XYZ file of C-alpha atoms in Angstrom:
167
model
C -12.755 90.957 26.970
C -10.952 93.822 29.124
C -7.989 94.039 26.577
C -10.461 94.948 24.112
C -12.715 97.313 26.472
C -9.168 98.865 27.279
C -7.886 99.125 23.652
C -10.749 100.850 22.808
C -9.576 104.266 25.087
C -5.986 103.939 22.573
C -7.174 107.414 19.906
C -3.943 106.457 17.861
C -5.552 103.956 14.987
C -1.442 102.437 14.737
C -1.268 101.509 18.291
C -4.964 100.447 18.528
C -4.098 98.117 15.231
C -0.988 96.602 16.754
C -3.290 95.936 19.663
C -5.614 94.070 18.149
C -3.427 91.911 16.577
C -1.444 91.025 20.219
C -5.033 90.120 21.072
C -5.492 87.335 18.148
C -2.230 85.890 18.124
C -2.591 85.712 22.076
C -5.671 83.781 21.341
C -4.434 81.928 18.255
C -1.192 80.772 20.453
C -3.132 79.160 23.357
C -5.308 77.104 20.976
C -1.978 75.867 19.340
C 0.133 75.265 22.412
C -2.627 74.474 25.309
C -5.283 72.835 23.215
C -3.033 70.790 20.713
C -2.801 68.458 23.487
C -6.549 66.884 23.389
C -8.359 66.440 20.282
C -12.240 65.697 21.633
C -14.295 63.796 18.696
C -17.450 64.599 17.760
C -20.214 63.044 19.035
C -22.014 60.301 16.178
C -25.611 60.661 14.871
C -26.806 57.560 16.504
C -24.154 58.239 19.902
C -26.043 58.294 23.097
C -24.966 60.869 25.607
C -22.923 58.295 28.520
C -21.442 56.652 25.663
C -19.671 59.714 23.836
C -18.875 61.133 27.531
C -17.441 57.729 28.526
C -15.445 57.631 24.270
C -14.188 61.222 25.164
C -12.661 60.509 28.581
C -10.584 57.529 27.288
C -9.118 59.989 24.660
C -8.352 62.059 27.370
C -7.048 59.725 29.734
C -5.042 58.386 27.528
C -3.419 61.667 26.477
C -2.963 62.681 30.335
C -1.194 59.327 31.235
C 1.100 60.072 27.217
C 1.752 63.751 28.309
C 2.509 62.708 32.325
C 6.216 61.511 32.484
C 7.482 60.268 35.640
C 4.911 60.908 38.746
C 6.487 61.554 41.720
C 6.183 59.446 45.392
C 4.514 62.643 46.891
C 1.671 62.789 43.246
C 1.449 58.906 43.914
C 0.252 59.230 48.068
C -2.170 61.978 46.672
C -4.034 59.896 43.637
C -4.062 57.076 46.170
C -5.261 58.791 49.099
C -7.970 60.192 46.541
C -8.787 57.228 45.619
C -9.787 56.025 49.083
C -11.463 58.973 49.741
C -14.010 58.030 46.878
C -13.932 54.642 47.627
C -14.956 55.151 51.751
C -17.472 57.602 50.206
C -19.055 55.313 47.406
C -19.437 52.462 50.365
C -21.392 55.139 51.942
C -24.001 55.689 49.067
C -26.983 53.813 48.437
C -27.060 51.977 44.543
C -29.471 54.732 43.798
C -27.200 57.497 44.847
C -24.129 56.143 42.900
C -26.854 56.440 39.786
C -27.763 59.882 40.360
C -24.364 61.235 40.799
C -23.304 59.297 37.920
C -25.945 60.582 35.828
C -25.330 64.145 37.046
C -21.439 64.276 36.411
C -22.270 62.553 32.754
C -24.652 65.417 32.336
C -22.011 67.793 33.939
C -19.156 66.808 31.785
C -21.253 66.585 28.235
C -21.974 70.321 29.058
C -18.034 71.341 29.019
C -16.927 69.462 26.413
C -19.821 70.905 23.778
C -18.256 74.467 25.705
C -14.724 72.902 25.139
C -15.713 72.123 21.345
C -17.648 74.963 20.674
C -14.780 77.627 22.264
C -12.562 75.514 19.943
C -13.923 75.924 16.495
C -14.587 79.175 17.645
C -10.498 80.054 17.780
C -9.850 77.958 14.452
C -12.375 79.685 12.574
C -10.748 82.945 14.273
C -7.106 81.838 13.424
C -8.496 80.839 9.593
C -9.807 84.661 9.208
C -6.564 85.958 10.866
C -4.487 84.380 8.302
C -6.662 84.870 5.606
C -7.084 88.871 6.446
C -2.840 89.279 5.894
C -2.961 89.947 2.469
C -5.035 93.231 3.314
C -3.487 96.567 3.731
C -3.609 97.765 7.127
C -6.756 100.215 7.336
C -9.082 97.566 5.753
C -7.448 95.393 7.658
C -7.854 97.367 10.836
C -11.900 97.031 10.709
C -11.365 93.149 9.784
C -9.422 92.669 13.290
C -12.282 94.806 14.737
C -15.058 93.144 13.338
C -13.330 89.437 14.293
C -12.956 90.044 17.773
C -16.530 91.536 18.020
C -17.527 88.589 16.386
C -15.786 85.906 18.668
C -17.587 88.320 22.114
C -21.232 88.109 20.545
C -20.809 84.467 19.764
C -23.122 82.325 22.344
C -20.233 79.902 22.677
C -17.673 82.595 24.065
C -20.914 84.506 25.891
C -21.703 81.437 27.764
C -18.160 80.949 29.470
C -17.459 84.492 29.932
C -20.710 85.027 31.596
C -19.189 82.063 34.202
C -15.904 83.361 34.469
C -17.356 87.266 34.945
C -19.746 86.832 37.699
């Protein structure tokens, strides 16, 4: 959002236009190199929240322990220590308590992945109108870019994260 704010102050349409296309592909290259690594489904008709949440972390899990390679001894006394951690805390916690949490980090993690899905389709639709705007000269071409990036900022996908990031 600041490379745009800033690009704005360039008077020189060229340098503003080569701008704004550093910006896309920017965008365009995270979604293929960052986010080619977990492909969330979409959630069924007749899918009740805890079950999609619970479908959607075995995709991930099982793309974390693909993508992981070798863990070291030091990543190993971590996870475990972790994992005692939660386990002297749970013994703490009342059957009621374990329900509530549960129920709030089910809630908790639906909300980011419809964020994580919506920011998503947001950058392929983006990367679709990118490649789909080449075969324009570079003035009409110019307000394309422009209008895009507008576009993706007034979305209430993109509004809603930047508003957490940008306090």
């Amino acid at each position: 959002m600041t490379r745009y704010s800033d690009s704005k102050s360039q008077r020189n349409v060229f340098t503003r236009y080569a701008l704004l296309k550093a910006m896309i592909k920017d965008v365009i290259r995270l979604e293929t190199q960052y986010w080619s690594l977990v492909e969330i489904p979409r959630q069924e008709k007749a899918e009740t929240v805890p079950a999609f949440v619970l479908r959607a972390c075995a995709i991930m899990e099982k793309t974390q322990k693909s993508g992981e390679g070798v863990k070291t001894s030091s990543k190993l006394a971590e996870e475990a220590a972790d994992r005692r951690e939660r386990i002297e805390r749970l013994n703490d916690m009342t059957t009621s308590q374990i329900e509530t949490e549960n129920t709030q980090m089910t809630n908790d993690l639906y909300r980011l992945l419809k964020k994580y899905t919506g920011l998503r389709n947001l950058i392929r639709e983006l990367k679709s109108e990118y490649v789909s705007s080449k075969v324009y000269p570079m003035f009409p071409r110019y307000t394309m870019l422009k209008d895009m990036i507008k576009d993706i900022m007034h979305d209430p996908d993109y509004m809603e994260v930047c508003h957490e990031v940008d306090p």
